[in-house]
Amino acid sequence: MPFNEKFHLRIPGPTPIPPRIQQAMTHPMIGHRSSEASTLIRECSDRLKRVFGTQQQPLLLTSSGTSALEAAVVNLLAPREEAIVVVTGAFGERFAKVVERYGFRLHRLNIPWGNACDPDTLKHFIQSYPNVQVVFFTYCETSTGVLNPITELIQVVHRYSDALVVVDGVSCLGAVLSQMDNWNIDILITGSQKAMMLPPGLAFMAVSERAWNKMKQNSVRSFYLDLLAYRSSLEKDSTPYTPAISLLLGLKEALNMLDEEGFNHVIERHHLLKKMTRAGVSALGLKLMTSEQDASPTVTSIYGGEGWRSDDLRHILRQLGMVVAGGQQHLKGEIFRIGHMGYCDAFDIITVLSALEMALTKMNVPIDLGAGVRAAQEVWRDHV
Ligand SMILES: *Cc1c(COP(=O)(O)O)cnc(C)c1O
């Protein structure tokens, strides 16, 4: 590779940073209790409402996405209360582990990895646990590339129980439609380093009135993650502890970019990237992990082929300057994942597919050079 610093980051987070966001983050430091900081915090929180689809005031946490998962669990649940976690992959698994770690009673709805949770399955499950206080979902399950049918699943929860609904939207918010208030989500979570086009280090979460009311009755066993502290600070345009100022400056620029492109176009673009990716890898004879219906617009999982493991392929791709992700847990070596969220356009998909063709050819996998690229171009052509 001629240029060390030049590579294509096509993993499902962290994602590439647009130059103008990088630039915005180089602004000289400001005091975290200054009026400039207050204005910045207020503006970021106000403008995130659109991304979440809520009238609630999104909270800004200086920590990675998992902190917000943990915050949801520890703030909402009280000792001996019961929760359902819908596990469609590694991130659902993480939610379940947090619930267990704090000693709450966990009912785990395990869905085979690679599939979305079907509303009917949830309906039967939830009816067996009438005392459940909270149901936890993963919107996009990053480990498999599944986008769960979140609106239908939430309807099932509200129809058959009084439970609150928590949704991990870390790997899709900012790339898909979200209507937190209309869909009756009680806590919605995202992070900075996925579709939001920022470096890792921030988590964002919005909380419904119903969830705030439940939290107020709790004595929260976490100090840093006590959400009521974030709420009262935010009422004064502030955060309880020093915020990641540089990342917030980047966030403001990211929100500018989403506005300039138009959120509908952002959603449409991700839809196109998904279709191009799926058409391209299929044309190369590779097997997709998810069905068309269950597939996320932000990440695509693909199986290794006859006589080769996905990690061999990833190794060759890396030498070509293309970084894709491997599988997690039992899928390690079995699949590879292409991230196509955030700062990603149609040419980026063409690039990753051409790299894939090169790598497969180097591995003596019989493919037609150009077949994947061509299939993606055809999708692109028919789209514009
Ligand atoms: C990335 C991700 C997270 C957060 O992971 P962190 O490493 O803590 O930022 C949570 N949920 C999903 C679905 C994710 O993709």
mmCIF file of C-alpha atoms and ligand atoms in Angstrom:
data_model
loop_
_atom_site.group_PDB
_atom_site.id
_atom_site.type_symbol
_atom_site.label_atom_id
_atom_site.label_comp_id
_atom_site.label_asym_id
_atom_site.label_seq_id
_atom_site.Cartn_x
_atom_site.Cartn_y
_atom_site.Cartn_z
ATOM 1 C CA MET A 1 0.000 0.000 0.000
ATOM 2 C CA PRO A 2 1.513 3.313 -1.062
ATOM 3 C CA PHE A 3 -0.057 5.514 1.617
ATOM 4 C CA ASN A 4 -0.136 4.351 5.202
ATOM 5 C CA GLU A 5 -2.803 6.744 6.314
ATOM 6 C CA LYS A 6 -5.073 6.099 3.363
ATOM 7 C CA PHE A 7 -7.500 3.313 4.025
ATOM 8 C CA HIS A 8 -11.222 2.771 3.755
ATOM 9 C CA LEU A 9 -12.966 2.225 7.074
ATOM 10 C CA ARG A 10 -16.055 0.169 6.281
ATOM 11 C CA ILE A 11 -16.822 -1.264 9.700
ATOM 12 C CA PRO A 12 -20.108 -0.634 11.534
ATOM 13 C CA GLY A 13 -18.498 1.923 13.819
ATOM 14 C CA PRO A 14 -16.368 3.791 14.439
ATOM 15 C CA THR A 15 -17.117 5.285 11.036
ATOM 16 C CA PRO A 16 -15.144 7.795 8.941
ATOM 17 C CA ILE A 17 -15.237 11.424 10.056
ATOM 18 C CA PRO A 18 -16.165 14.042 7.430
ATOM 19 C CA PRO A 19 -13.361 16.637 7.048
ATOM 20 C CA ARG A 20 -15.622 19.511 8.102
ATOM 21 C CA ILE A 21 -16.485 17.708 11.337
ATOM 22 C CA GLN A 22 -12.795 17.001 11.940
ATOM 23 C CA GLN A 23 -12.142 20.687 11.338
ATOM 24 C CA ALA A 24 -14.905 21.810 13.721
ATOM 25 C CA MET A 25 -13.362 19.720 16.492
ATOM 26 C CA THR A 26 -10.048 21.566 16.243
ATOM 27 C CA HIS A 27 -11.654 24.746 17.631
ATOM 28 C CA PRO A 28 -9.698 26.145 20.604
ATOM 29 C CA MET A 29 -10.932 24.823 23.938
ATOM 30 C CA ILE A 30 -13.648 26.734 25.794
ATOM 31 C CA GLY A 31 -14.558 26.607 29.478
ATOM 32 C CA HIS A 32 -17.154 23.962 30.242
ATOM 33 C CA ARG A 33 -19.181 26.404 32.362
ATOM 34 C CA SER A 34 -18.871 29.293 29.904
ATOM 35 C CA SER A 35 -21.819 30.829 28.107
ATOM 36 C CA GLU A 36 -20.391 29.431 24.836
ATOM 37 C CA ALA A 37 -20.544 25.932 26.310
ATOM 38 C CA SER A 38 -24.119 26.480 27.514
ATOM 39 C CA THR A 39 -25.184 27.626 24.063
ATOM 40 C CA LEU A 40 -23.472 24.628 22.499
ATOM 41 C CA ILE A 41 -25.091 22.147 24.895
ATOM 42 C CA ARG A 42 -28.527 23.656 24.408
ATOM 43 C CA GLU A 43 -28.205 23.730 20.643
ATOM 44 C CA CYS A 44 -26.957 20.136 20.404
ATOM 45 C CA SER A 45 -29.712 18.818 22.631
ATOM 46 C CA ASP A 46 -32.419 20.825 20.848
ATOM 47 C CA ARG A 47 -31.326 19.731 17.403
ATOM 48 C CA LEU A 48 -30.988 16.064 18.380
ATOM 49 C CA LYS A 49 -34.758 16.025 18.954
ATOM 50 C CA ARG A 50 -35.207 15.678 15.201
ATOM 51 C CA VAL A 51 -32.900 12.689 15.025
ATOM 52 C CA PHE A 52 -34.830 10.980 17.836
ATOM 53 C CA GLY A 53 -38.272 12.161 16.769
ATOM 54 C CA THR A 54 -39.150 13.496 20.192
ATOM 55 C CA GLN A 55 -40.212 16.602 22.068
ATOM 56 C CA GLN A 56 -38.176 15.416 25.041
ATOM 57 C CA GLN A 57 -34.794 16.967 25.638
ATOM 58 C CA PRO A 58 -32.042 14.480 24.617
ATOM 59 C CA LEU A 59 -29.347 14.015 27.268
ATOM 60 C CA LEU A 60 -25.645 14.164 26.373
ATOM 61 C CA LEU A 61 -23.401 11.627 28.109
ATOM 62 C CA THR A 62 -19.624 11.703 27.901
ATOM 63 C CA SER A 63 -19.062 7.976 27.455
ATOM 64 C CA SER A 64 -19.577 5.300 24.819
ATOM 65 C CA GLY A 65 -22.960 3.885 23.840
ATOM 66 C CA THR A 66 -22.892 1.079 26.392
ATOM 67 C CA SER A 67 -23.020 3.643 29.202
ATOM 68 C CA ALA A 68 -26.448 4.666 27.975
ATOM 69 C CA LEU A 69 -27.612 1.034 27.900
ATOM 70 C CA GLU A 70 -26.424 0.702 31.477
ATOM 71 C CA ALA A 71 -28.005 4.031 32.440
ATOM 72 C CA ALA A 72 -31.367 2.869 31.103
ATOM 73 C CA VAL A 73 -31.195 -0.353 33.104
ATOM 74 C CA VAL A 74 -29.969 1.091 36.391
ATOM 75 C CA ASN A 75 -32.258 4.121 36.367
ATOM 76 C CA LEU A 76 -35.462 2.373 35.335
ATOM 77 C CA LEU A 77 -35.437 -0.870 37.272
ATOM 78 C CA ALA A 78 -35.785 -1.254 41.032
ATOM 79 C CA PRO A 79 -34.543 -4.257 43.034
ATOM 80 C CA ARG A 80 -36.455 -7.494 42.341
ATOM 81 C CA GLU A 81 -38.192 -6.031 39.291
ATOM 82 C CA GLU A 82 -38.429 -8.041 36.104
ATOM 83 C CA ALA A 83 -37.331 -7.208 32.592
ATOM 84 C CA ILE A 84 -37.511 -8.814 29.172
ATOM 85 C CA VAL A 85 -34.545 -8.461 26.884
ATOM 86 C CA VAL A 86 -35.095 -9.377 23.259
ATOM 87 C CA VAL A 87 -31.777 -10.849 22.177
ATOM 88 C CA THR A 88 -31.231 -10.887 18.415
ATOM 89 C CA GLY A 89 -27.421 -10.820 18.633
ATOM 90 C CA ALA A 90 -24.398 -9.561 20.551
ATOM 91 C CA PHE A 91 -25.884 -6.203 21.504
ATOM 92 C CA GLY A 92 -29.104 -7.687 22.832
ATOM 93 C CA GLU A 93 -26.815 -10.035 24.750
ATOM 94 C CA ARG A 94 -25.061 -7.001 26.204
ATOM 95 C CA PHE A 95 -28.361 -5.541 27.441
ATOM 96 C CA ALA A 96 -29.141 -8.887 29.086
ATOM 97 C CA LYS A 97 -25.754 -8.928 30.796
ATOM 98 C CA VAL A 98 -26.266 -5.457 32.228
ATOM 99 C CA VAL A 99 -29.673 -6.455 33.601
ATOM 100 C CA GLU A 100 -28.120 -9.563 35.178
ATOM 101 C CA ARG A 101 -25.118 -7.719 36.566
ATOM 102 C CA TYR A 102 -27.385 -5.440 38.608
ATOM 103 C CA GLY A 103 -29.344 -8.438 39.846
ATOM 104 C CA PHE A 104 -32.670 -7.624 38.214
ATOM 105 C CA ARG A 105 -34.832 -10.530 37.113
ATOM 106 C CA LEU A 106 -34.194 -11.256 33.469
ATOM 107 C CA HIS A 107 -36.419 -12.999 30.956
ATOM 108 C CA ARG A 108 -34.431 -13.473 27.811
ATOM 109 C CA LEU A 109 -36.212 -13.863 24.486
ATOM 110 C CA ASN A 110 -33.555 -15.475 22.297
ATOM 111 C CA ILE A 111 -34.015 -15.104 18.559
ATOM 112 C CA PRO A 112 -31.717 -17.033 16.195
ATOM 113 C CA TRP A 113 -28.917 -14.705 15.134
ATOM 114 C CA GLY A 114 -29.499 -13.306 11.674
ATOM 115 C CA ASN A 115 -33.258 -13.051 12.116
ATOM 116 C CA ALA A 116 -35.382 -10.191 13.350
ATOM 117 C CA CYS A 117 -37.736 -10.695 16.284
ATOM 118 C CA ASP A 118 -41.166 -11.458 14.959
ATOM 119 C CA PRO A 119 -44.065 -9.634 16.694
ATOM 120 C CA ASP A 120 -46.008 -12.856 17.196
ATOM 121 C CA THR A 121 -43.113 -14.501 19.030
ATOM 122 C CA LEU A 122 -42.883 -11.499 21.309
ATOM 123 C CA LYS A 123 -46.625 -11.567 21.900
ATOM 124 C CA HIS A 124 -46.520 -15.136 23.225
ATOM 125 C CA PHE A 125 -43.439 -14.449 25.304
ATOM 126 C CA ILE A 126 -44.707 -11.275 26.931
ATOM 127 C CA GLN A 127 -47.995 -12.909 27.868
ATOM 128 C CA SER A 128 -46.103 -15.405 30.035
ATOM 129 C CA TYR A 129 -44.532 -12.643 32.151
ATOM 130 C CA PRO A 130 -47.264 -10.332 33.440
ATOM 131 C CA ASN A 131 -44.994 -8.614 35.982
ATOM 132 C CA VAL A 132 -42.416 -7.317 33.556
ATOM 133 C CA GLN A 133 -41.601 -3.636 34.097
ATOM 134 C CA VAL A 134 -39.355 -2.953 31.122
ATOM 135 C CA VAL A 135 -38.754 -4.514 27.696
ATOM 136 C CA PHE A 136 -35.379 -3.875 26.083
ATOM 137 C CA PHE A 137 -34.883 -3.946 22.314
ATOM 138 C CA THR A 138 -32.048 -3.463 19.880
ATOM 139 C CA TYR A 139 -33.257 -1.510 16.847
ATOM 140 C CA CYS A 140 -30.372 -2.390 14.516
ATOM 141 C CA GLU A 141 -28.524 -5.484 15.767
ATOM 142 C CA THR A 142 -25.035 -4.577 14.591
ATOM 143 C CA SER A 143 -23.597 -8.066 15.058
ATOM 144 C CA THR A 144 -25.851 -9.557 12.374
ATOM 145 C CA GLY A 145 -27.087 -6.582 10.344
ATOM 146 C CA VAL A 146 -30.722 -7.058 11.317
ATOM 147 C CA LEU A 147 -33.119 -4.157 11.672
ATOM 148 C CA ASN A 148 -35.865 -5.237 14.056
ATOM 149 C CA PRO A 149 -39.457 -4.224 13.128
ATOM 150 C CA ILE A 150 -39.435 -1.887 16.068
ATOM 151 C CA THR A 151 -42.802 -0.183 15.615
ATOM 152 C CA GLU A 152 -44.673 -3.488 15.480
ATOM 153 C CA LEU A 153 -42.744 -4.881 18.438
ATOM 154 C CA ILE A 154 -43.516 -1.825 20.534
ATOM 155 C CA GLN A 155 -47.209 -2.078 19.672
ATOM 156 C CA VAL A 156 -47.174 -5.630 20.994
ATOM 157 C CA VAL A 157 -45.596 -4.485 24.271
ATOM 158 C CA HIS A 158 -48.164 -1.760 24.818
ATOM 159 C CA ARG A 159 -51.075 -3.968 23.806
ATOM 160 C CA TYR A 160 -50.195 -6.888 26.085
ATOM 161 C CA SER A 161 -48.475 -5.225 29.040
ATOM 162 C CA ASP A 162 -47.839 -2.017 30.954
ATOM 163 C CA ALA A 163 -44.091 -2.341 30.527
ATOM 164 C CA LEU A 164 -41.848 0.518 29.516
ATOM 165 C CA VAL A 165 -39.935 0.214 26.252
ATOM 166 C CA VAL A 166 -36.209 0.868 25.909
ATOM 167 C CA VAL A 167 -34.619 0.882 22.453
ATOM 168 C CA ASP A 168 -30.916 0.712 21.633
ATOM 169 C CA GLY A 169 -30.648 2.676 18.408
ATOM 170 C CA VAL A 170 -26.883 3.108 18.535
ATOM 171 C CA SER A 171 -26.090 1.702 15.103
ATOM 172 C CA CYS A 172 -28.974 3.221 13.171
ATOM 173 C CA LEU A 173 -30.189 6.503 14.639
ATOM 174 C CA GLY A 174 -29.220 9.264 12.254
ATOM 175 C CA ALA A 175 -29.690 6.876 9.304
ATOM 176 C CA VAL A 176 -33.242 5.587 9.735
ATOM 177 C CA LEU A 177 -36.603 7.057 10.601
ATOM 178 C CA SER A 178 -37.193 7.438 14.306
ATOM 179 C CA GLN A 179 -40.369 8.731 15.914
ATOM 180 C CA MET A 180 -39.783 8.159 19.580
ATOM 181 C CA ASP A 181 -42.907 9.988 20.768
ATOM 182 C CA ASN A 182 -45.354 8.624 18.198
ATOM 183 C CA TRP A 183 -44.031 5.113 18.587
ATOM 184 C CA ASN A 184 -44.218 5.307 22.401
ATOM 185 C CA ILE A 185 -40.588 4.590 23.155
ATOM 186 C CA ASP A 186 -39.682 5.360 26.770
ATOM 187 C CA ILE A 187 -35.928 5.484 26.420
ATOM 188 C CA LEU A 188 -34.124 5.761 23.110
ATOM 189 C CA ILE A 189 -30.355 5.563 22.923
ATOM 190 C CA THR A 190 -27.660 6.316 20.425
ATOM 191 C CA GLY A 191 -23.932 6.975 20.314
ATOM 192 C CA SER A 192 -21.543 9.234 18.453
ATOM 193 C CA GLN A 193 -19.379 6.861 16.399
ATOM 194 C CA LYS A 194 -21.907 5.197 14.109
ATOM 195 C CA ALA A 195 -24.364 7.002 11.824
ATOM 196 C CA MET A 196 -23.707 10.302 13.622
ATOM 197 C CA MET A 197 -20.297 10.571 11.881
ATOM 198 C CA LEU A 198 -18.374 11.493 15.046
ATOM 199 C CA PRO A 199 -15.488 9.889 16.912
ATOM 200 C CA PRO A 200 -16.395 7.559 19.799
ATOM 201 C CA GLY A 201 -17.019 9.161 23.181
ATOM 202 C CA LEU A 202 -20.587 10.460 23.357
ATOM 203 C CA ALA A 203 -23.887 8.755 24.087
ATOM 204 C CA PHE A 204 -27.263 10.397 23.613
ATOM 205 C CA MET A 205 -30.527 9.323 25.168
ATOM 206 C CA ALA A 206 -34.047 10.665 25.392
ATOM 207 C CA VAL A 207 -36.524 9.714 28.106
ATOM 208 C CA SER A 208 -40.347 9.825 28.103
ATOM 209 C CA GLU A 209 -42.417 11.415 30.906
ATOM 210 C CA ARG A 210 -43.573 7.967 31.945
ATOM 211 C CA ALA A 211 -40.000 6.776 32.291
ATOM 212 C CA TRP A 212 -38.960 9.895 34.240
ATOM 213 C CA ASN A 213 -41.829 9.255 36.651
ATOM 214 C CA LYS A 214 -40.690 5.713 37.251
ATOM 215 C CA MET A 215 -37.093 6.843 37.742
ATOM 216 C CA LYS A 216 -38.088 9.392 40.350
ATOM 217 C CA GLN A 217 -39.288 6.546 42.574
ATOM 218 C CA ASN A 218 -35.924 4.797 42.332
ATOM 219 C CA SER A 219 -32.801 5.344 44.350
ATOM 220 C CA VAL A 220 -30.307 4.933 41.528
ATOM 221 C CA ARG A 221 -27.228 2.927 42.405
ATOM 222 C CA SER A 222 -24.993 4.635 39.879
ATOM 223 C CA PHE A 223 -23.386 8.010 40.453
ATOM 224 C CA TYR A 224 -22.077 8.944 36.999
ATOM 225 C CA LEU A 225 -25.140 7.513 35.279
ATOM 226 C CA ASP A 226 -27.841 9.046 37.473
ATOM 227 C CA LEU A 227 -30.064 10.436 34.710
ATOM 228 C CA LEU A 228 -31.994 12.818 36.910
ATOM 229 C CA ALA A 229 -28.732 14.693 37.441
ATOM 230 C CA TYR A 230 -28.350 15.038 33.662
ATOM 231 C CA ARG A 231 -31.891 16.247 33.398
ATOM 232 C CA SER A 232 -31.592 18.955 36.026
ATOM 233 C CA SER A 233 -28.263 20.135 34.603
ATOM 234 C CA LEU A 234 -29.721 20.253 31.108
ATOM 235 C CA GLU A 235 -32.528 22.470 32.377
ATOM 236 C CA LYS A 236 -29.712 24.959 33.078
ATOM 237 C CA ASP A 237 -28.057 24.299 29.686
ATOM 238 C CA SER A 238 -25.323 22.318 31.331
ATOM 239 C CA THR A 239 -24.074 18.810 32.129
ATOM 240 C CA PRO A 240 -23.368 17.420 35.607
ATOM 241 C CA TYR A 241 -19.715 16.669 34.775
ATOM 242 C CA THR A 242 -17.302 18.066 32.208
ATOM 243 C CA PRO A 243 -18.713 17.337 28.743
ATOM 244 C CA ALA A 244 -16.542 16.323 25.779
ATOM 245 C CA ILE A 245 -16.520 19.865 24.375
ATOM 246 C CA SER A 246 -14.637 18.988 21.182
ATOM 247 C CA LEU A 247 -17.058 16.199 20.365
ATOM 248 C CA LEU A 248 -19.993 18.529 20.950
ATOM 249 C CA LEU A 249 -18.457 21.002 18.499
ATOM 250 C CA GLY A 250 -18.266 18.109 16.062
ATOM 251 C CA LEU A 251 -21.857 17.137 16.837
ATOM 252 C CA LYS A 252 -23.085 20.594 15.951
ATOM 253 C CA GLU A 253 -21.378 20.265 12.571
ATOM 254 C CA ALA A 254 -22.801 16.755 12.091
ATOM 255 C CA LEU A 255 -26.288 18.140 12.737
ATOM 256 C CA ASN A 256 -25.588 20.874 10.176
ATOM 257 C CA MET A 257 -24.688 18.192 7.660
ATOM 258 C CA LEU A 258 -27.863 16.197 8.334
ATOM 259 C CA ASP A 259 -29.918 19.362 7.920
ATOM 260 C CA GLU A 260 -28.184 20.371 4.708
ATOM 261 C CA GLU A 261 -28.672 16.989 3.093
ATOM 262 C CA GLY A 262 -32.203 16.781 4.483
ATOM 263 C CA PHE A 263 -33.110 13.980 6.822
ATOM 264 C CA ASN A 264 -35.340 12.259 4.261
ATOM 265 C CA HIS A 265 -32.445 12.158 1.844
ATOM 266 C CA VAL A 266 -30.170 10.768 4.526
ATOM 267 C CA ILE A 267 -32.616 7.922 5.104
ATOM 268 C CA GLU A 268 -33.013 7.369 1.378
ATOM 269 C CA ARG A 269 -29.241 7.311 0.874
ATOM 270 C CA HIS A 270 -28.798 4.574 3.467
ATOM 271 C CA HIS A 271 -31.527 2.575 1.797
ATOM 272 C CA LEU A 272 -29.668 2.827 -1.508
ATOM 273 C CA LEU A 273 -26.349 1.826 0.103
ATOM 274 C CA LYS A 274 -27.977 -1.271 1.540
ATOM 275 C CA LYS A 275 -29.485 -2.262 -1.790
ATOM 276 C CA MET A 276 -26.221 -1.694 -3.662
ATOM 277 C CA THR A 277 -24.235 -3.708 -1.124
ATOM 278 C CA ARG A 278 -26.640 -6.619 -1.151
ATOM 279 C CA ALA A 279 -26.877 -6.689 -4.950
ATOM 280 C CA GLY A 280 -23.081 -6.525 -5.269
ATOM 281 C CA VAL A 281 -22.185 -9.330 -2.868
ATOM 282 C CA SER A 282 -25.004 -11.531 -4.195
ATOM 283 C CA ALA A 283 -23.750 -11.064 -7.766
ATOM 284 C CA LEU A 284 -20.365 -12.389 -6.573
ATOM 285 C CA GLY A 285 -22.075 -15.550 -5.379
ATOM 286 C CA LEU A 286 -21.663 -14.753 -1.688
ATOM 287 C CA LYS A 287 -24.361 -15.538 0.837
ATOM 288 C CA LEU A 288 -26.055 -12.768 2.805
ATOM 289 C CA MET A 289 -26.853 -13.422 6.445
ATOM 290 C CA THR A 290 -30.145 -11.532 6.561
ATOM 291 C CA SER A 291 -33.249 -11.594 4.425
ATOM 292 C CA GLU A 292 -34.137 -8.515 2.403
ATOM 293 C CA GLN A 293 -36.958 -7.798 4.814
ATOM 294 C CA ASP A 294 -34.840 -8.026 7.984
ATOM 295 C CA ALA A 295 -31.763 -6.241 6.606
ATOM 296 C CA SER A 296 -30.526 -3.017 8.150
ATOM 297 C CA PRO A 297 -29.708 -0.019 5.944
ATOM 298 C CA THR A 298 -26.538 0.566 7.995
ATOM 299 C CA VAL A 299 -24.618 -2.746 8.032
ATOM 300 C CA THR A 300 -24.555 -5.916 5.930
ATOM 301 C CA SER A 301 -23.339 -9.341 7.127
ATOM 302 C CA ILE A 302 -21.978 -11.854 4.632
ATOM 303 C CA TYR A 303 -20.912 -15.494 5.093
ATOM 304 C CA GLY A 304 -17.522 -16.832 4.124
ATOM 305 C CA GLY A 305 -17.507 -19.216 1.175
ATOM 306 C CA GLU A 306 -16.471 -22.706 0.223
ATOM 307 C CA GLY A 307 -12.872 -23.333 1.277
ATOM 308 C CA TRP A 308 -12.259 -19.951 2.878
ATOM 309 C CA ARG A 309 -12.996 -18.210 6.139
ATOM 310 C CA SER A 310 -14.123 -14.635 6.383
ATOM 311 C CA ASP A 311 -11.012 -13.725 8.381
ATOM 312 C CA ASP A 312 -8.728 -14.787 5.491
ATOM 313 C CA LEU A 313 -10.647 -12.431 3.284
ATOM 314 C CA ARG A 314 -10.490 -9.630 5.813
ATOM 315 C CA HIS A 315 -6.758 -10.009 6.050
ATOM 316 C CA ILE A 316 -6.294 -9.596 2.299
ATOM 317 C CA LEU A 317 -8.748 -6.712 2.194
ATOM 318 C CA ARG A 318 -6.752 -4.968 4.899
ATOM 319 C CA GLN A 319 -3.606 -5.268 2.807
ATOM 320 C CA LEU A 320 -5.491 -3.599 -0.036
ATOM 321 C CA GLY A 321 -6.435 -0.736 2.273
ATOM 322 C CA MET A 322 -10.021 -1.844 2.928
ATOM 323 C CA VAL A 323 -11.149 -2.429 6.507
ATOM 324 C CA VAL A 324 -14.294 -4.488 7.080
ATOM 325 C CA ALA A 325 -15.486 -6.063 10.333
ATOM 326 C CA GLY A 326 -15.474 -9.721 11.317
ATOM 327 C CA GLY A 327 -18.128 -11.674 13.161
ATOM 328 C CA GLN A 328 -18.720 -11.491 16.903
ATOM 329 C CA GLN A 329 -18.870 -14.417 19.313
ATOM 330 C CA HIS A 330 -19.883 -17.657 17.526
ATOM 331 C CA LEU A 331 -19.882 -15.829 14.186
ATOM 332 C CA LYS A 332 -16.163 -15.057 14.472
ATOM 333 C CA GLY A 333 -14.515 -16.283 11.266
ATOM 334 C CA GLU A 334 -17.928 -17.199 9.836
ATOM 335 C CA ILE A 335 -19.093 -13.836 8.562
ATOM 336 C CA PHE A 336 -17.729 -10.440 7.676
ATOM 337 C CA ARG A 337 -19.626 -7.202 7.976
ATOM 338 C CA ILE A 338 -19.609 -4.119 5.790
ATOM 339 C CA GLY A 339 -20.619 -0.913 7.525
ATOM 340 C CA HIS A 340 -22.389 1.616 5.301
ATOM 341 C CA MET A 341 -23.610 4.278 7.659
ATOM 342 C CA GLY A 342 -22.799 7.901 8.277
ATOM 343 C CA TYR A 343 -20.232 9.444 5.964
ATOM 344 C CA CYS A 344 -20.745 6.894 3.211
ATOM 345 C CA ASP A 345 -21.984 7.296 -0.348
ATOM 346 C CA ALA A 346 -22.585 5.177 -3.440
ATOM 347 C CA PHE A 347 -18.945 5.423 -4.578
ATOM 348 C CA ASP A 348 -17.847 4.010 -1.233
ATOM 349 C CA ILE A 349 -19.948 0.917 -1.942
ATOM 350 C CA ILE A 350 -18.449 0.617 -5.423
ATOM 351 C CA THR A 351 -15.008 0.821 -3.796
ATOM 352 C CA VAL A 352 -15.654 -1.835 -1.168
ATOM 353 C CA LEU A 353 -17.142 -4.174 -3.783
ATOM 354 C CA SER A 354 -14.174 -3.748 -6.107
ATOM 355 C CA ALA A 355 -11.827 -4.457 -3.193
ATOM 356 C CA LEU A 356 -13.880 -7.539 -2.395
ATOM 357 C CA GLU A 357 -13.521 -8.735 -5.983
ATOM 358 C CA MET A 358 -9.759 -8.185 -5.883
ATOM 359 C CA ALA A 359 -9.426 -10.064 -2.598
ATOM 360 C CA LEU A 360 -11.557 -13.005 -3.756
ATOM 361 C CA THR A 361 -9.508 -13.216 -6.944
ATOM 362 C CA LYS A 362 -6.296 -13.271 -4.906
ATOM 363 C CA MET A 363 -7.793 -16.143 -2.920
ATOM 364 C CA ASN A 364 -8.515 -18.003 -6.172
ATOM 365 C CA VAL A 365 -12.243 -17.881 -5.583
ATOM 366 C CA PRO A 366 -13.744 -18.058 -9.068
ATOM 367 C CA ILE A 367 -15.617 -14.820 -9.654
ATOM 368 C CA ASP A 368 -16.047 -12.417 -12.554
ATOM 369 C CA LEU A 369 -14.110 -9.244 -11.898
ATOM 370 C CA GLY A 370 -16.576 -6.398 -12.107
ATOM 371 C CA ALA A 371 -19.702 -8.477 -11.543
ATOM 372 C CA GLY A 372 -20.343 -7.105 -8.061
ATOM 373 C CA VAL A 373 -19.536 -3.550 -9.045
ATOM 374 C CA ARG A 374 -21.779 -3.835 -12.045
ATOM 375 C CA ALA A 375 -24.748 -5.142 -10.036
ATOM 376 C CA ALA A 376 -24.348 -2.263 -7.581
ATOM 377 C CA GLN A 377 -24.083 0.266 -10.395
ATOM 378 C CA GLU A 378 -27.287 -1.078 -11.873
ATOM 379 C CA VAL A 379 -29.081 -0.538 -8.570
ATOM 380 C CA TRP A 380 -27.606 2.940 -8.403
ATOM 381 C CA ARG A 381 -28.544 3.726 -11.996
ATOM 382 C CA ASP A 382 -32.132 2.666 -11.452
ATOM 383 C CA HIS A 383 -32.314 4.673 -8.253
ATOM 384 C CA VAL A 384 -31.314 8.122 -9.585
HETATM 385 C C1 LIG B 1 -21.847 0.172 18.915
HETATM 386 C C2 LIG B 1 -23.082 -0.254 19.600
HETATM 387 C C3 LIG B 1 -23.299 0.003 20.974
HETATM 388 C C4 LIG B 1 -22.376 0.778 21.835
HETATM 389 O O1 LIG B 1 -21.127 0.273 21.934
HETATM 390 P P1 LIG B 1 -19.974 1.159 22.564
HETATM 391 O O2 LIG B 1 -18.779 0.377 22.192
HETATM 392 O O3 LIG B 1 -20.199 1.224 24.017
HETATM 393 O O4 LIG B 1 -20.068 2.505 21.931
HETATM 394 C C5 LIG B 1 -24.506 -0.387 21.527
HETATM 395 N N1 LIG B 1 -25.432 -0.989 20.808
HETATM 396 C C6 LIG B 1 -25.280 -1.232 19.494
HETATM 397 C C7 LIG B 1 -26.398 -1.880 18.745
HETATM 398 C C8 LIG B 1 -24.098 -0.878 18.857
HETATM 399 O O5 LIG B 1 -23.937 -1.114 17.548
#
